[in-house]
Coordinates of C-alpha atoms and ligand atoms in Angstrom, one line a residue:
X1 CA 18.6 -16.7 -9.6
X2 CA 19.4 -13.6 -11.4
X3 CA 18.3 -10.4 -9.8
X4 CA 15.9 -8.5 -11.8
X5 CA 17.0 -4.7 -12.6
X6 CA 14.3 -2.4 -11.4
X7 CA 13.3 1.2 -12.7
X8 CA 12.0 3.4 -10.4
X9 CA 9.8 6.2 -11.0
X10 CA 9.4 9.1 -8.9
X11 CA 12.9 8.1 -7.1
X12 CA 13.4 11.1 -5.5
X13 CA 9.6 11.6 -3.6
X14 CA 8.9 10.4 -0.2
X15 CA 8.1 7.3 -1.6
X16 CA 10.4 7.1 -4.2
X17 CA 13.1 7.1 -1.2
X18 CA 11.7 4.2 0.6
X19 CA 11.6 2.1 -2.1
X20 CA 15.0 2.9 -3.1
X21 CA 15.9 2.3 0.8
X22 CA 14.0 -1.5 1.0
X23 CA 15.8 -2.6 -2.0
X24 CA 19.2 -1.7 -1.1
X25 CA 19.7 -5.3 -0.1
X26 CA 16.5 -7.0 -1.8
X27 CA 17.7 -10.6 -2.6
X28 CA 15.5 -10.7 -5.7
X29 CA 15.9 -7.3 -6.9
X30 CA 18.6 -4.8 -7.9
X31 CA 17.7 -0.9 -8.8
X32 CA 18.9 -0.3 -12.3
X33 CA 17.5 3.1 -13.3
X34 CA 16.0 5.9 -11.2
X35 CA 13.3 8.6 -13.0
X36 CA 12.3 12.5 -12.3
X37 CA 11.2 15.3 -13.6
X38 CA 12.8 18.3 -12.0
X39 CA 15.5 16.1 -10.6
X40 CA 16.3 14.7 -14.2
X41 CA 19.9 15.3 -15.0
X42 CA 21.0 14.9 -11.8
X43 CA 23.1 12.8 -9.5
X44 CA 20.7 11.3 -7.5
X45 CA 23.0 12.1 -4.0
X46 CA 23.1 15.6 -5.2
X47 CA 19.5 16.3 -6.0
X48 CA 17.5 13.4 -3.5
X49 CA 16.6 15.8 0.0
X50 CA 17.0 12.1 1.5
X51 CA 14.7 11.9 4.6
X52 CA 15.0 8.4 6.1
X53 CA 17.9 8.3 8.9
X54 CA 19.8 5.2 6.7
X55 CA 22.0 7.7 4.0
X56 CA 21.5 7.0 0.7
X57 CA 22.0 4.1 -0.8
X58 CA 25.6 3.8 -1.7
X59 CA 25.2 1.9 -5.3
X60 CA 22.8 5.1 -6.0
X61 CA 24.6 8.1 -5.1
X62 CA 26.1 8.6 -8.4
X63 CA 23.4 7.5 -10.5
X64 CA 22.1 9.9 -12.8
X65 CA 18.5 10.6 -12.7
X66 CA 16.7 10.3 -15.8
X67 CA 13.4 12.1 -17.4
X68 CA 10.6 9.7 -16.7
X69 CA 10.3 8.2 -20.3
X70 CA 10.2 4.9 -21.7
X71 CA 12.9 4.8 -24.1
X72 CA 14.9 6.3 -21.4
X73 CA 14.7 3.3 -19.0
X74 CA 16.2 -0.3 -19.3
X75 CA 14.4 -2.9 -16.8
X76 CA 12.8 -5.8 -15.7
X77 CA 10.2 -4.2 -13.9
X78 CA 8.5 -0.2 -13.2
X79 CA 8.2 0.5 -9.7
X80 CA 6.4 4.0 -9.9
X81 CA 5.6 6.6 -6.7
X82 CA 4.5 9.0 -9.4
X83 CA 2.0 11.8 -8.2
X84 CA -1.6 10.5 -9.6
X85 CA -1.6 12.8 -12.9
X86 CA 1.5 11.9 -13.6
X87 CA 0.9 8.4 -13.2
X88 CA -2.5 8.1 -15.6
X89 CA -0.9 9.4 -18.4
X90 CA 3.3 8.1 -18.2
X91 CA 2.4 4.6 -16.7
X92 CA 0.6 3.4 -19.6
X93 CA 3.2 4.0 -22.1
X94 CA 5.5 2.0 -20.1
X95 CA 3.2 -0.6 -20.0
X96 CA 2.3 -0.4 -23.5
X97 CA 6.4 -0.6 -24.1
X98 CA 5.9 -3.8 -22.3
X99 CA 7.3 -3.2 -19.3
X100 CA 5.7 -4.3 -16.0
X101 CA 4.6 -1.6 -14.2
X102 CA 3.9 -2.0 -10.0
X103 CA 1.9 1.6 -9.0
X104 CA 1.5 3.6 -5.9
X105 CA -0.7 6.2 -7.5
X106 CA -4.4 6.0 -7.5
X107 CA -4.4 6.3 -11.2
X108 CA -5.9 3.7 -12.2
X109 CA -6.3 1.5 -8.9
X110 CA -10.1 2.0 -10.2
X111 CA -10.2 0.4 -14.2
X112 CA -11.9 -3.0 -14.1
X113 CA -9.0 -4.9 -16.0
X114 CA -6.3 -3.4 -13.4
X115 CA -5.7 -5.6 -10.4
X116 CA -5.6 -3.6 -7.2
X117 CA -3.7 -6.0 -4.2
X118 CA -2.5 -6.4 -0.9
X119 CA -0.6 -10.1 -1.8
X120 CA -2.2 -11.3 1.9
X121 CA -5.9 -10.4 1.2
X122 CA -6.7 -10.7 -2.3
X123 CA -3.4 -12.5 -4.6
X124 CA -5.9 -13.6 -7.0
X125 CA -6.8 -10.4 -8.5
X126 CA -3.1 -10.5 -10.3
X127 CA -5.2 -12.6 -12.9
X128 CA -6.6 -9.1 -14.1
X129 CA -3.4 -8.9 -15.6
X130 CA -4.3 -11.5 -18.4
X131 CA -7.5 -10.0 -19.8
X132 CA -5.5 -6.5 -18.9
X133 CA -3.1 -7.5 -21.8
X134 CA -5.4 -8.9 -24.2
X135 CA -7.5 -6.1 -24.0
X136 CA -5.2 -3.5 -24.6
X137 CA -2.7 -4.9 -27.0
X138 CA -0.2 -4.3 -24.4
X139 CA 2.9 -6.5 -23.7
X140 CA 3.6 -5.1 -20.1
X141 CA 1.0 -4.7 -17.9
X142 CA 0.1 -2.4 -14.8
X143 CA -1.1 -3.6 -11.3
X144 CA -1.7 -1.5 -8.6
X145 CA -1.5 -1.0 -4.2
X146 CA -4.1 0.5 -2.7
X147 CA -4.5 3.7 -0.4
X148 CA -1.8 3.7 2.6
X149 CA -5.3 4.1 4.8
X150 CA -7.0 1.3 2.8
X151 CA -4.1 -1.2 2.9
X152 CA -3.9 -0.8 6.9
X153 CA -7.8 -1.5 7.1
X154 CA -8.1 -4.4 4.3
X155 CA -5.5 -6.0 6.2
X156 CA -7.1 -6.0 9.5
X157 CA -10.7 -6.6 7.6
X158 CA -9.7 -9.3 5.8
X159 CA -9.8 -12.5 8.2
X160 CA -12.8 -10.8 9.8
X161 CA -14.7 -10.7 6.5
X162 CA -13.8 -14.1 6.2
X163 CA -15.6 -15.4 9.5
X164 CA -18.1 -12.6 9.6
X165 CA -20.9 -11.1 7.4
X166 CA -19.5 -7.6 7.1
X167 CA -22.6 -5.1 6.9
X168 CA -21.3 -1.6 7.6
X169 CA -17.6 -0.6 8.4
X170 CA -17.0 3.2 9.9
X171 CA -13.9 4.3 9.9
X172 CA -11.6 7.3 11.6
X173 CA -7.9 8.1 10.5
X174 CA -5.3 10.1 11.8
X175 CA -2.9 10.2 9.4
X176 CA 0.9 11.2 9.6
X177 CA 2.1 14.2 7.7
X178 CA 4.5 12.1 5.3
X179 CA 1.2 10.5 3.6
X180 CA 1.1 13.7 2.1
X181 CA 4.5 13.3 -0.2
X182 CA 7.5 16.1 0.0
X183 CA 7.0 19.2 1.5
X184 CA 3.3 18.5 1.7
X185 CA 1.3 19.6 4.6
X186 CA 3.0 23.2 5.3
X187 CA 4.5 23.1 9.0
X188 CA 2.2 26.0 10.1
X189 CA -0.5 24.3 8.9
X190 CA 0.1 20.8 11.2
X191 CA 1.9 21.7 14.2
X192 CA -0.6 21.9 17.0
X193 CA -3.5 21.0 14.9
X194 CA -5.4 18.3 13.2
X195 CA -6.6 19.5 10.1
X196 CA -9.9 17.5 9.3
X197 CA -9.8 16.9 5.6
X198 CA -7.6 15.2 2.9
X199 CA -8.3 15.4 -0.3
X200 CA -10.3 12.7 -2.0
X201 CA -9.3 10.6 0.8
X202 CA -12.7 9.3 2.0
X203 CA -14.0 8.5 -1.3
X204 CA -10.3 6.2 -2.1
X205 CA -11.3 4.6 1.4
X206 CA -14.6 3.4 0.4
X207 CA -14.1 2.5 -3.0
X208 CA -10.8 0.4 -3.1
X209 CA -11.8 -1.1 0.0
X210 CA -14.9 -3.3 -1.7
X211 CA -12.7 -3.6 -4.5
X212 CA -10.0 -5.6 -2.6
X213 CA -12.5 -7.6 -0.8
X214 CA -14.2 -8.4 -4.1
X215 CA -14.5 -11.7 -5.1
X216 CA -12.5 -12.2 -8.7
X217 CA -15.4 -13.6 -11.0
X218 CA -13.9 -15.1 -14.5
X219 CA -12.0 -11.6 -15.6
X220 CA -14.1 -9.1 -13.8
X221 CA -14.0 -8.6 -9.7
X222 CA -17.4 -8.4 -7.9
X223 CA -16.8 -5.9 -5.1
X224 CA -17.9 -6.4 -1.6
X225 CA -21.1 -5.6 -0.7
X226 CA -21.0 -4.1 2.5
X227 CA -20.8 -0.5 3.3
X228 CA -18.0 1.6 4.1
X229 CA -18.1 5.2 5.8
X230 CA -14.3 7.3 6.4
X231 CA -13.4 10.3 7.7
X232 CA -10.0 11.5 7.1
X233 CA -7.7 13.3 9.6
X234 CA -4.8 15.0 9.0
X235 CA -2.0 14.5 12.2
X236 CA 1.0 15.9 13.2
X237 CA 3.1 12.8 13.4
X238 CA 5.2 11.8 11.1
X239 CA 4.9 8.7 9.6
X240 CA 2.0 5.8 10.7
X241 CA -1.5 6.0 10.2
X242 CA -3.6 4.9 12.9
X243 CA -7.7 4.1 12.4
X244 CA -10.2 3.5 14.7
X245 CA -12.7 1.4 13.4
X246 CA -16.3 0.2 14.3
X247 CA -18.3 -2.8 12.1
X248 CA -21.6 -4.0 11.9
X249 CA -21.8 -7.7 11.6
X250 CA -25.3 -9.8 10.0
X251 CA -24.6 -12.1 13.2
X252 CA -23.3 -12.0 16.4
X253 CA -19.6 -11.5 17.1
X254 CA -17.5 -13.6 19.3
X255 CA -14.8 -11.8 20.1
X256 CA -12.7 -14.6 21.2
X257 CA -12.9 -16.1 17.9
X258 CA -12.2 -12.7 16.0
X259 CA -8.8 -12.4 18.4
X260 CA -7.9 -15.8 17.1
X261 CA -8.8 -15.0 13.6
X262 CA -6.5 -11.7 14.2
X263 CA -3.6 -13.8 15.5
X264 CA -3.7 -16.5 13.1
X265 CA -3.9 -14.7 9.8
X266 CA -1.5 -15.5 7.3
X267 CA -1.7 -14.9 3.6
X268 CA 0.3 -16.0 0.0
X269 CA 3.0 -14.3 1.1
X270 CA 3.9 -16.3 4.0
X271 CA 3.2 -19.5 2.4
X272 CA 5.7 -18.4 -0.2
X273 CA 8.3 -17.1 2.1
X274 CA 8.4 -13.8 0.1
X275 CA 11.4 -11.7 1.1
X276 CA 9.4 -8.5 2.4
X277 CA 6.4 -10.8 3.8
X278 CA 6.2 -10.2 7.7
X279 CA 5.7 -13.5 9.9
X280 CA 2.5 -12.1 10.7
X281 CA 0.5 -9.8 8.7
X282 CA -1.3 -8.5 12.2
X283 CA 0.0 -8.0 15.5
X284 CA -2.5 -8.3 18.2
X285 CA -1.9 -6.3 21.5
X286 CA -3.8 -7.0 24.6
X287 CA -2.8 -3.5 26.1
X288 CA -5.1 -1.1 27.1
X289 CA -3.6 1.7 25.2
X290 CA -1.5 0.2 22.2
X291 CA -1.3 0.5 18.9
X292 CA 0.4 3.6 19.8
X293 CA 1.7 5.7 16.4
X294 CA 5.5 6.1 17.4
X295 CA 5.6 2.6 19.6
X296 CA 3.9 0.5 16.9
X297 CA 4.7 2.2 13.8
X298 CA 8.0 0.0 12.5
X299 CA 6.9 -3.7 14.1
X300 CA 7.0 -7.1 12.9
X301 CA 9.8 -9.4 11.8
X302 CA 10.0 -7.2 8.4
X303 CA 10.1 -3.3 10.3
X304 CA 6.8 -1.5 9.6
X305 CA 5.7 -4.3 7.1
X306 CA 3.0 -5.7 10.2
X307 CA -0.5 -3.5 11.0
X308 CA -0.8 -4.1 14.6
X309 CA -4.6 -4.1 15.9
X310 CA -5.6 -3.4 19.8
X311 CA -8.5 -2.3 22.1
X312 CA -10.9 -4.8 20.4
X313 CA -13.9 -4.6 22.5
X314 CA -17.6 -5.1 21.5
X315 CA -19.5 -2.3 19.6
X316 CA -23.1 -1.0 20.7
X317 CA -24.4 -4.2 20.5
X318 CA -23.8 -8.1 20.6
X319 CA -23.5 -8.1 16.3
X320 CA -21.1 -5.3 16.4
X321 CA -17.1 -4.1 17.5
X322 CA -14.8 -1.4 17.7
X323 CA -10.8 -2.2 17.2
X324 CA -8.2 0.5 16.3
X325 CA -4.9 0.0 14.0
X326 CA -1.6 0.8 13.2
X327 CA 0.0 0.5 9.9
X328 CA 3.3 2.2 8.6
X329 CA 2.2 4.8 5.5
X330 CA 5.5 4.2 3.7
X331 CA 6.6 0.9 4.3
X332 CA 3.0 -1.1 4.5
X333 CA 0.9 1.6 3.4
X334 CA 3.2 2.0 -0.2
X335 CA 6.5 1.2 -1.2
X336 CA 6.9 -2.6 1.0
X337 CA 3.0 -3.4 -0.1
X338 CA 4.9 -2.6 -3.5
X339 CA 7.9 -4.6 -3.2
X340 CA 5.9 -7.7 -2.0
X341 CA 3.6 -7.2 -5.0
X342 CA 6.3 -7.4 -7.5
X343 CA 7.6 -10.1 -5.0
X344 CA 4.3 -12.3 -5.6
X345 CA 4.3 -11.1 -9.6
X346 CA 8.2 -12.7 -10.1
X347 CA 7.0 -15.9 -7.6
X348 CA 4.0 -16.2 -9.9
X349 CA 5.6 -16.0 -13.4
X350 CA 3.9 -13.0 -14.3
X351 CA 7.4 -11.1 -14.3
Ligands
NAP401 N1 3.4 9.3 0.9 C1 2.7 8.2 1.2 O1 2.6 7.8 2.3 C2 2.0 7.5 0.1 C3 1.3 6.3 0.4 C4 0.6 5.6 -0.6 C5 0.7 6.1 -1.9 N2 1.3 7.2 -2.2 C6 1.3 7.7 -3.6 O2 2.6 7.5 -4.1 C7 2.9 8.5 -5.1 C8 4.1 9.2 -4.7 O3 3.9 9.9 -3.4 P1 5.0 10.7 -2.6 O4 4.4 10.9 -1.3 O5 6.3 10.0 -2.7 O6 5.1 12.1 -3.5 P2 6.3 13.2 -3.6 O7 7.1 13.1 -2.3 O8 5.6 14.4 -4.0 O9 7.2 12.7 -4.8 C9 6.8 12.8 -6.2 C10 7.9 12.2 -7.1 O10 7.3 12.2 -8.4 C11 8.2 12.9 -9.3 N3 7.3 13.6 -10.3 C12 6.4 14.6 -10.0 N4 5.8 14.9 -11.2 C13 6.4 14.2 -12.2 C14 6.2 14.1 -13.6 N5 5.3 14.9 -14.2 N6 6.9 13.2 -14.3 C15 7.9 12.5 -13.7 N7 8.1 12.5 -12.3 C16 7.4 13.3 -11.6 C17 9.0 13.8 -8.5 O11 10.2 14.0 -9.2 P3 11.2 15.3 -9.1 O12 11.7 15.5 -7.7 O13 12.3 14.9 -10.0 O14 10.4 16.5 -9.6 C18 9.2 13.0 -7.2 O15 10.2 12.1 -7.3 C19 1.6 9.4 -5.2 O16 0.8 8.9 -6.2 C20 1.0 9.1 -3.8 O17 -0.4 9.4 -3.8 C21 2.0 8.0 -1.2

């Protein structure tokens, strides 16, 4: 099978990095083209402030970066970790030039004819991508990830949404510092302190979540109907978000049956024996105090591609629980939920 030559946008971001990083030796993929803007012009070795303790990828140090434009760009496929304004107005006219386009940003994670995935939890949504097309006239198409917060929870929420009647989730992050892109948070903001807000955070939280747990009707998704509540923390660690979360069940919750649900969840992905697919989605711990942020952060069979779930005890009542999780920002929580969405878009035919 040929390898398909990928484009990516925003190469020189924290996210940007990570994918260039997970596809260094992707068996499907091969990175063709890397974009900027200030870095445009560049040798990417030069100009990249790498961050990850693997160097640089050696097949990219000598690649020069290019303006973020479409005739600029030769590939199979977009992967973009373009900042959100960027995003809504380049990512179309990539799309438009038919290119497929595979987004980080929150963009347009929101339009009704954009599919929003996590390939475990909700695959079928890539059929957004038909009516997408027609709609808009466009050859190429975009499809989106969610949130790095909201990919963690979906994941864990998904096989208990499928044995329970979700009524009310409430949710608490701590998120690491690198959610925030490069140089983000300043350091004498975060060290020795949580700062208590994150822009627009919450409101992604809530919203994508009922999206991704929609049900796909014809061409349009019904959300979820359940409520969701967030509050967003700001954490001086470095990469990992970790959530505590309580839920509200219509019935009453067996907890032995929600640990097996946990410990046998497997999605599309693992069916298909996609490269970047973990053996299992969710790691459940039995430990008193795990998921821990720097203990937890890179497990699984595909490092930091697994959310690991622990302390799952009952909530205030017999129809309730409390669990907390673990899920890598960069790896799960953007550029690997990425890769394994492009992944499912090749196995799929839609690339
Ligand atoms: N960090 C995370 O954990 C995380 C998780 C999930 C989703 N995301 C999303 O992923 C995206 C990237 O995040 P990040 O953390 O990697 O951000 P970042 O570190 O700030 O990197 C931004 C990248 O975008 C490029 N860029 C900025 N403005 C541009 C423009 N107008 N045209 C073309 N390129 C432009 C920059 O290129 P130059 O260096 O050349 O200027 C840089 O490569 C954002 O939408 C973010 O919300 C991030």
């Amino acid at each position: 099978m040929r390898k398909l030559s990928v484009a990516v946008m925003g190469a020189t971001g924290v996210v940007g990095q990570r994918i260039c990083s997970m596809l260094a030796d992707h068996p499907w993929f091969e990175v063709s083209t890397l974009t900027g803007r200030t870095s445009a012009g560049k040798r990417y070795g030069e100009v990249v402030n790498w961050l990850l303790p693997t160097g640089v990828p050696e097949s990219l140090v000598n690649i020069r970066v290019e303006p973020t434009e479409p005739e600029r760009v030769e590939a199979d496929l977009v992967l973009s970790a373009l900042p959100s304004a960027a995003a809504r107005e380049i990512e179309p006219r990539f799309a438009e030039e038919g290119f497929p386009v595979v987004s980080n940003a929150s963009a347009h994670r929101m339009e009704a004819d954009v599919p929003l995935v996590v390939p475990e939890v909700n695959p079928e949504h890539v059929e957004l991508v038909e009516a997408q097309r027609r709609g808009r006239g466009w050859e190429g198409f975009i499809a989106t990830d969610p949130n790095c917060s909201t990919i963690n929870l979906v994941l864990a929420l998904k096989p208990l949404h499928d044995l329970l009647t979700i009524k009310k989730v409430i949710v608490t992050t701590m998120q690491a510092v690198s959610g925030a892109g490069y140089p983000g948070v300043p350091s004498l903001s975060i060290i020795d302190n949580v700062i208590p807000y994150i822009e627009r955070e919450e409101e992604k939280m809530q919203r994508e979540t009922l999206k991704i747990l929609g049900r796909l009707e014809g061409e349009k998704v019904k959300e979820a109907s359940f409520s969701v509540a967030a509050s967003c923390n700001r954490v001086p660690t470095l990469d990992g978000h970790l959530e505590t979360v309580y839920l509200e069940a219509e019935e009453e919750v067996d907890l032995e049956e929600v640990r097996e649900a946990l410990r046998g969840f497997r999605g599309l992905p693992q069916e298909l024996g996609l490269p970047t697919a973990p053996e299992n989605p969710i790691i459940l711990r039995e430990e008193r105090d795990r998921p821990q942020t720097r203990l937890d952060r890179m497990a699984g069979s595909v490092p930091g591609m697994s959310v690991t779930v622990g302390r799952l005890r009952p909530g205030i009542d017999e129809r309730s629980l409390q669990f907390v999780l673990l899920g890598h920002n960069t790896i799960r929580g953007a550029a690997g939920c990425a890769i394994l969405l492009a992944e499912l878009l090749r196995a799929q035919g839609w690339i």
